[in-house]
Amino acid sequence: MKSRILKAYPESTFGTTKAEKIYVADFTKRTSNERGVEISDVLPRDPNDSTADMDCCIVLNTNVLSIDYNVFKDNQFKDEEDDDLKHGECCMFPTINDDKSWILFIEIKDCKGSRISRYKQNVKEKLILNVGEFRKHGVILKNNVYGIVAFPRKKTAFNEMIVSDYTEYKTFYKEHGIHLVPVNEVSIKDDKIIEFYKQ
Protein backbone atom coordinates (compact mmCIF):
# COMPACT_ATOMS: atom_id res chain seq x y z
CA MET A 1 0.00 0.00 0.00
CA LYS A 2 2.74 2.45 0.94
CA SER A 3 4.57 1.91 -2.35
CA ARG A 4 1.38 2.52 -4.32
CA ILE A 5 0.72 5.76 -2.44
CA LEU A 6 4.29 6.91 -3.06
CA LYS A 7 4.00 6.11 -6.74
CA ALA A 8 0.87 8.26 -7.01
CA TYR A 9 1.96 10.94 -4.53
CA PRO A 10 5.79 11.00 -4.32
CA GLU A 11 5.88 13.74 -1.65
CA SER A 12 3.88 11.66 0.84
CA THR A 13 5.32 11.03 4.29
CA PHE A 14 4.47 8.12 6.57
CA GLY A 15 4.62 7.00 10.15
CA THR A 16 4.29 3.58 11.76
CA THR A 17 2.90 2.61 15.14
CA LYS A 18 2.08 -0.49 17.17
CA ALA A 19 0.39 1.44 19.97
CA GLU A 20 -2.70 -0.09 21.59
CA LYS A 21 -4.37 3.32 21.37
CA ILE A 22 -3.66 5.61 18.43
CA TYR A 23 -4.73 9.23 18.88
CA VAL A 24 -5.53 11.37 15.84
CA ALA A 25 -5.93 15.08 16.56
CA ASP A 26 -6.43 18.14 14.39
CA PHE A 27 -4.68 21.09 16.03
CA THR A 28 -5.25 23.44 13.08
CA LYS A 29 -8.07 25.54 14.50
CA ARG A 30 -6.77 25.68 18.08
CA THR A 31 -3.29 26.81 17.02
CA SER A 32 -4.26 29.14 14.15
CA ASN A 33 -2.57 26.82 11.63
CA GLU A 34 0.75 26.60 13.53
CA ARG A 35 0.11 22.88 14.02
CA GLY A 36 -1.93 20.54 11.90
CA VAL A 37 -3.01 16.92 12.10
CA GLU A 38 -0.88 14.83 14.44
CA ILE A 39 -0.95 11.12 15.22
CA SER A 40 0.38 10.04 18.58
CA ASP A 41 0.78 6.99 20.82
CA VAL A 42 -0.08 9.11 23.87
CA LEU A 43 -3.09 11.32 24.53
CA PRO A 44 -1.99 14.87 23.67
CA ARG A 45 -2.82 17.99 25.66
CA ASP A 46 -5.06 20.81 24.49
CA PRO A 47 -2.65 23.52 23.24
CA ASN A 48 -4.89 26.20 24.77
CA ASP A 49 -5.30 24.53 28.17
CA SER A 50 -2.37 22.55 29.54
CA THR A 51 -4.64 20.97 32.17
CA ALA A 52 -7.00 19.46 29.58
CA ASP A 53 -6.67 16.58 27.16
CA MET A 54 -7.01 17.22 23.44
CA ASP A 55 -10.20 15.95 21.83
CA CYS A 56 -9.12 13.11 19.53
CA CYS A 57 -10.33 10.39 17.22
CA ILE A 58 -9.12 7.14 18.78
CA VAL A 59 -8.14 3.97 16.91
CA LEU A 60 -7.97 0.99 19.27
CA ASN A 61 -5.28 -1.52 18.30
CA THR A 62 -5.56 -4.09 21.07
CA ASN A 63 -3.95 -6.83 18.98
CA VAL A 64 -0.94 -4.55 18.48
CA LEU A 65 -0.78 -4.75 14.71
CA SER A 66 1.83 -2.64 12.98
CA ILE A 67 -0.07 0.24 11.39
CA ASP A 68 1.22 2.68 8.76
CA TYR A 69 -0.34 6.11 8.33
CA ASN A 70 -0.16 8.96 5.84
CA VAL A 71 -1.15 12.43 7.10
CA PHE A 72 -2.40 14.24 4.01
CA LYS A 73 -0.61 17.40 2.93
CA ASP A 74 -2.57 20.39 1.62
CA ASN A 75 -1.14 19.90 -1.86
CA GLN A 76 -1.27 16.10 -1.98
CA PHE A 77 -4.41 15.85 -4.12
CA LYS A 78 -4.58 17.80 -7.40
CA ASP A 79 -7.16 18.17 -10.16
CA GLU A 80 -6.42 18.29 -13.89
CA GLU A 81 -5.60 22.02 -13.65
CA ASP A 82 -3.08 21.30 -10.86
CA ASP A 83 -5.27 23.00 -8.26
CA ASP A 84 -5.38 21.58 -4.75
CA LEU A 85 -8.34 19.35 -3.94
CA LYS A 86 -9.98 19.32 -0.51
CA HIS A 87 -9.06 16.38 1.66
CA GLY A 88 -9.54 14.70 4.99
CA GLU A 89 -6.89 14.28 7.67
CA CYS A 90 -5.15 10.99 6.95
CA CYS A 91 -5.36 7.35 6.03
CA MET A 92 -4.17 4.25 7.91
CA PHE A 93 -3.60 0.66 6.85
CA PRO A 94 -1.81 -2.47 8.13
CA THR A 95 1.95 -2.39 7.51
CA ILE A 96 1.72 -5.97 6.24
CA ASN A 97 -1.17 -5.87 3.79
CA ASP A 98 -2.59 -7.25 0.58
CA ASP A 99 -5.22 -6.00 -1.84
CA LYS A 100 -8.04 -7.09 0.50
CA SER A 101 -6.72 -5.45 3.66
CA TRP A 102 -8.59 -2.49 5.09
CA ILE A 103 -7.69 1.13 4.56
CA LEU A 104 -9.11 3.73 6.93
CA PHE A 105 -9.68 7.36 5.96
CA ILE A 106 -10.24 9.79 8.83
CA GLU A 107 -12.03 13.13 8.64
CA ILE A 108 -12.09 15.20 11.85
CA LYS A 109 -14.18 18.27 12.57
CA ASP A 110 -12.95 20.08 15.68
CA CYS A 111 -16.17 21.98 16.28
CA LYS A 112 -18.97 22.28 18.80
CA GLY A 113 -21.60 19.55 18.69
CA SER A 114 -24.28 22.07 17.73
CA ARG A 115 -22.51 22.62 14.39
CA ILE A 116 -22.31 18.98 13.26
CA SER A 117 -25.30 19.06 10.91
CA ARG A 118 -23.84 21.89 8.82
CA TYR A 119 -20.85 19.67 7.92
CA LYS A 120 -22.89 16.61 6.90
CA GLN A 121 -22.38 17.02 3.16
CA ASN A 122 -18.84 18.41 3.40
CA VAL A 123 -17.42 15.41 5.27
CA LYS A 124 -18.99 12.96 2.84
CA GLU A 125 -17.67 14.86 -0.18
CA LYS A 126 -14.11 14.80 1.19
CA LEU A 127 -14.21 11.05 1.75
CA ILE A 128 -15.69 10.38 -1.68
CA LEU A 129 -13.07 12.59 -3.31
CA ASN A 130 -10.07 11.15 -1.47
CA VAL A 131 -11.11 7.53 -1.92
CA GLY A 132 -11.87 8.26 -5.56
CA GLU A 133 -8.38 9.70 -6.05
CA PHE A 134 -6.79 6.61 -4.47
CA ARG A 135 -8.84 4.34 -6.72
CA LYS A 136 -8.09 6.39 -9.83
CA HIS A 137 -4.34 6.09 -9.15
CA GLY A 138 -4.48 2.35 -8.37
CA VAL A 139 -3.72 2.72 -4.66
CA ILE A 140 -6.94 1.00 -3.59
CA LEU A 141 -7.67 -2.34 -5.25
CA LYS A 142 -10.21 -4.67 -3.61
CA ASN A 143 -9.57 -3.23 -0.17
CA ASN A 144 -12.18 -2.81 2.56
CA VAL A 145 -12.52 0.98 2.67
CA TYR A 146 -13.67 2.71 5.85
CA GLY A 147 -14.40 6.41 6.15
CA ILE A 148 -14.44 7.67 9.72
CA VAL A 149 -16.14 10.99 10.41
CA ALA A 150 -15.15 12.17 13.89
CA PHE A 151 -16.41 15.10 15.95
CA PRO A 152 -14.21 14.63 19.02
CA ARG A 153 -15.73 17.47 21.04
CA LYS A 154 -19.10 15.73 20.89
CA LYS A 155 -19.09 13.16 23.70
CA THR A 156 -22.52 11.68 22.98
CA ALA A 157 -23.95 9.94 19.91
CA PHE A 158 -23.94 11.91 16.68
CA ASN A 159 -24.07 9.14 14.05
CA GLU A 160 -27.69 9.88 13.10
CA MET A 161 -26.72 13.47 12.30
CA ILE A 162 -24.47 12.15 9.49
CA VAL A 163 -26.18 8.89 8.48
CA SER A 164 -29.87 8.89 9.34
CA ASP A 165 -30.41 5.12 9.21
CA TYR A 166 -29.03 1.81 7.97
CA THR A 167 -30.68 2.27 4.57
CA GLU A 168 -28.69 5.46 4.01
CA TYR A 169 -25.52 3.68 5.14
CA LYS A 170 -26.13 0.82 2.68
CA THR A 171 -26.91 3.24 -0.15
CA PHE A 172 -23.70 5.18 0.50
CA TYR A 173 -21.69 1.96 0.49
CA LYS A 174 -23.35 0.73 -2.70
CA GLU A 175 -22.68 4.02 -4.51
CA HIS A 176 -19.17 4.73 -3.24
CA GLY A 177 -17.74 1.48 -1.81
CA ILE A 178 -17.03 3.16 1.52
CA HIS A 179 -18.16 2.04 4.97
CA LEU A 180 -19.18 5.48 6.28
CA VAL A 181 -18.77 5.48 10.07
CA PRO A 182 -19.60 8.60 12.12
CA VAL A 183 -17.83 7.82 15.43
CA ASN A 184 -14.94 9.07 17.54
CA GLU A 185 -13.54 5.61 18.22
CA VAL A 186 -13.00 2.45 16.15
CA SER A 187 -11.31 -0.85 16.87
CA ILE A 188 -8.92 -2.78 14.65
CA LYS A 189 -9.76 -6.49 14.79
CA ASP A 190 -7.15 -7.75 12.33
CA ASP A 191 -5.68 -6.82 8.95
CA LYS A 192 -9.04 -7.35 7.22
CA ILE A 193 -11.66 -6.01 9.63
CA ILE A 194 -12.31 -2.82 11.59
CA GLU A 195 -15.10 -2.86 14.15
CA PHE A 196 -17.19 0.14 15.02
CA TYR A 197 -20.04 0.82 17.36
CA LYS A 198 -22.66 3.49 17.74
CA GLN A 199 -21.68 6.04 20.35
XYZ file of C-alpha atoms in Angstrom:
199
model
C 0.000 0.000 0.000
C 2.742 2.446 0.941
C 4.573 1.910 -2.349
C 1.381 2.517 -4.325
C 0.721 5.756 -2.442
C 4.293 6.912 -3.062
C 4.000 6.105 -6.739
C 0.866 8.258 -7.005
C 1.964 10.942 -4.526
C 5.791 11.002 -4.318
C 5.878 13.739 -1.655
C 3.879 11.660 0.837
C 5.316 11.026 4.286
C 4.468 8.118 6.567
C 4.615 7.000 10.152
C 4.291 3.577 11.757
C 2.900 2.606 15.144
C 2.081 -0.492 17.175
C 0.387 1.444 19.967
C -2.699 -0.087 21.594
C -4.366 3.325 21.370
C -3.660 5.606 18.430
C -4.732 9.232 18.878
C -5.527 11.371 15.841
C -5.930 15.083 16.564
C -6.434 18.138 14.394
C -4.684 21.087 16.026
C -5.253 23.441 13.076
C -8.071 25.537 14.504
C -6.769 25.679 18.079
C -3.289 26.806 17.016
C -4.263 29.145 14.154
C -2.567 26.817 11.628
C 0.750 26.600 13.531
C 0.114 22.876 14.019
C -1.935 20.539 11.897
C -3.013 16.925 12.104
C -0.882 14.832 14.438
C -0.948 11.117 15.218
C 0.377 10.042 18.582
C 0.785 6.988 20.819
C -0.075 9.109 23.873
C -3.088 11.321 24.526
C -1.989 14.871 23.675
C -2.824 17.993 25.665
C -5.057 20.806 24.490
C -2.652 23.524 23.235
C -4.894 26.200 24.769
C -5.299 24.533 28.173
C -2.370 22.552 29.543
C -4.641 20.969 32.173
C -6.997 19.465 29.581
C -6.671 16.577 27.162
C -7.011 17.217 23.440
C -10.202 15.951 21.829
C -9.117 13.109 19.529
C -10.325 10.394 17.221
C -9.118 7.136 18.780
C -8.138 3.973 16.915
C -7.968 0.986 19.271
C -5.280 -1.516 18.302
C -5.564 -4.092 21.071
C -3.950 -6.828 18.981
C -0.941 -4.545 18.483
C -0.779 -4.746 14.707
C 1.829 -2.643 12.982
C -0.072 0.235 11.391
C 1.215 2.679 8.757
C -0.337 6.113 8.331
C -0.159 8.963 5.845
C -1.153 12.425 7.097
C -2.397 14.242 4.013
C -0.611 17.400 2.932
C -2.574 20.385 1.624
C -1.137 19.896 -1.860
C -1.274 16.095 -1.976
C -4.409 15.852 -4.125
C -4.579 17.796 -7.401
C -7.158 18.170 -10.155
C -6.424 18.289 -13.889
C -5.604 22.024 -13.646
C -3.077 21.298 -10.858
C -5.269 23.003 -8.263
C -5.380 21.577 -4.753
C -8.343 19.351 -3.937
C -9.977 19.318 -0.505
C -9.065 16.375 1.662
C -9.538 14.696 4.994
C -6.894 14.280 7.671
C -5.155 10.988 6.945
C -5.357 7.345 6.032
C -4.174 4.251 7.908
C -3.599 0.663 6.848
C -1.815 -2.469 8.133
C 1.947 -2.390 7.514
C 1.723 -5.975 6.236
C -1.165 -5.868 3.794
C -2.588 -7.246 0.583
C -5.222 -6.004 -1.840
C -8.038 -7.094 0.496
C -6.717 -5.449 3.657
C -8.589 -2.494 5.088
C -7.694 1.129 4.562
C -9.108 3.727 6.931
C -9.683 7.363 5.961
C -10.241 9.792 8.834
C -12.030 13.128 8.636
C -12.094 15.201 11.850
C -14.183 18.273 12.570
C -12.954 20.078 15.679
C -16.169 21.983 16.285
C -18.973 22.281 18.799
C -21.597 19.551 18.687
C -24.281 22.067 17.725
C -22.513 22.617 14.393
C -22.311 18.985 13.255
C -25.303 19.061 10.912
C -23.840 21.892 8.825
C -20.855 19.671 7.921
C -22.888 16.609 6.897
C -22.380 17.022 3.163
C -18.840 18.407 3.404
C -17.415 15.408 5.271
C -18.990 12.958 2.839
C -17.673 14.861 -0.177
C -14.109 14.801 1.188
C -14.211 11.050 1.753
C -15.695 10.375 -1.677
C -13.072 12.590 -3.308
C -10.068 11.149 -1.468
C -11.115 7.528 -1.919
C -11.870 8.265 -5.565
C -8.375 9.695 -6.051
C -6.788 6.609 -4.472
C -8.845 4.344 -6.719
C -8.085 6.389 -9.834
C -4.341 6.085 -9.153
C -4.485 2.347 -8.374
C -3.723 2.719 -4.662
C -6.935 0.996 -3.586
C -7.667 -2.344 -5.249
C -10.208 -4.671 -3.610
C -9.567 -3.231 -0.169
C -12.178 -2.805 2.557
C -12.524 0.984 2.667
C -13.668 2.711 5.849
C -14.401 6.411 6.146
C -14.441 7.666 9.717
C -16.140 10.989 10.410
C -15.151 12.170 13.887
C -16.409 15.102 15.948
C -14.205 14.627 19.024
C -15.731 17.473 21.042
C -19.098 15.729 20.892
C -19.089 13.164 23.699
C -22.521 11.684 22.976
C -23.953 9.939 19.914
C -23.939 11.907 16.678
C -24.068 9.135 14.051
C -27.686 9.877 13.102
C -26.720 13.475 12.304
C -24.466 12.152 9.491
C -26.179 8.891 8.479
C -29.869 8.894 9.340
C -30.409 5.120 9.206
C -29.034 1.811 7.967
C -30.678 2.267 4.573
C -28.694 5.461 4.006
C -25.516 3.678 5.144
C -26.129 0.823 2.679
C -26.907 3.245 -0.155
C -23.700 5.184 0.500
C -21.686 1.959 0.490
C -23.350 0.734 -2.703
C -22.681 4.022 -4.510
C -19.169 4.732 -3.242
C -17.740 1.481 -1.811
C -17.027 3.164 1.522
C -18.158 2.038 4.975
C -19.180 5.484 6.282
C -18.770 5.479 10.066
C -19.597 8.596 12.122
C -17.830 7.821 15.430
C -14.941 9.071 17.536
C -13.541 5.608 18.218
C -12.996 2.454 16.152
C -11.311 -0.851 16.872
C -8.925 -2.784 14.653
C -9.761 -6.487 14.794
C -7.147 -7.750 12.328
C -5.679 -6.824 8.950
C -9.041 -7.346 7.218
C -11.663 -6.006 9.632
C -12.310 -2.825 11.585
C -15.103 -2.861 14.150
C -17.192 0.145 15.021
C -20.042 0.825 17.362
C -22.663 3.489 17.740
C -21.679 6.035 20.353
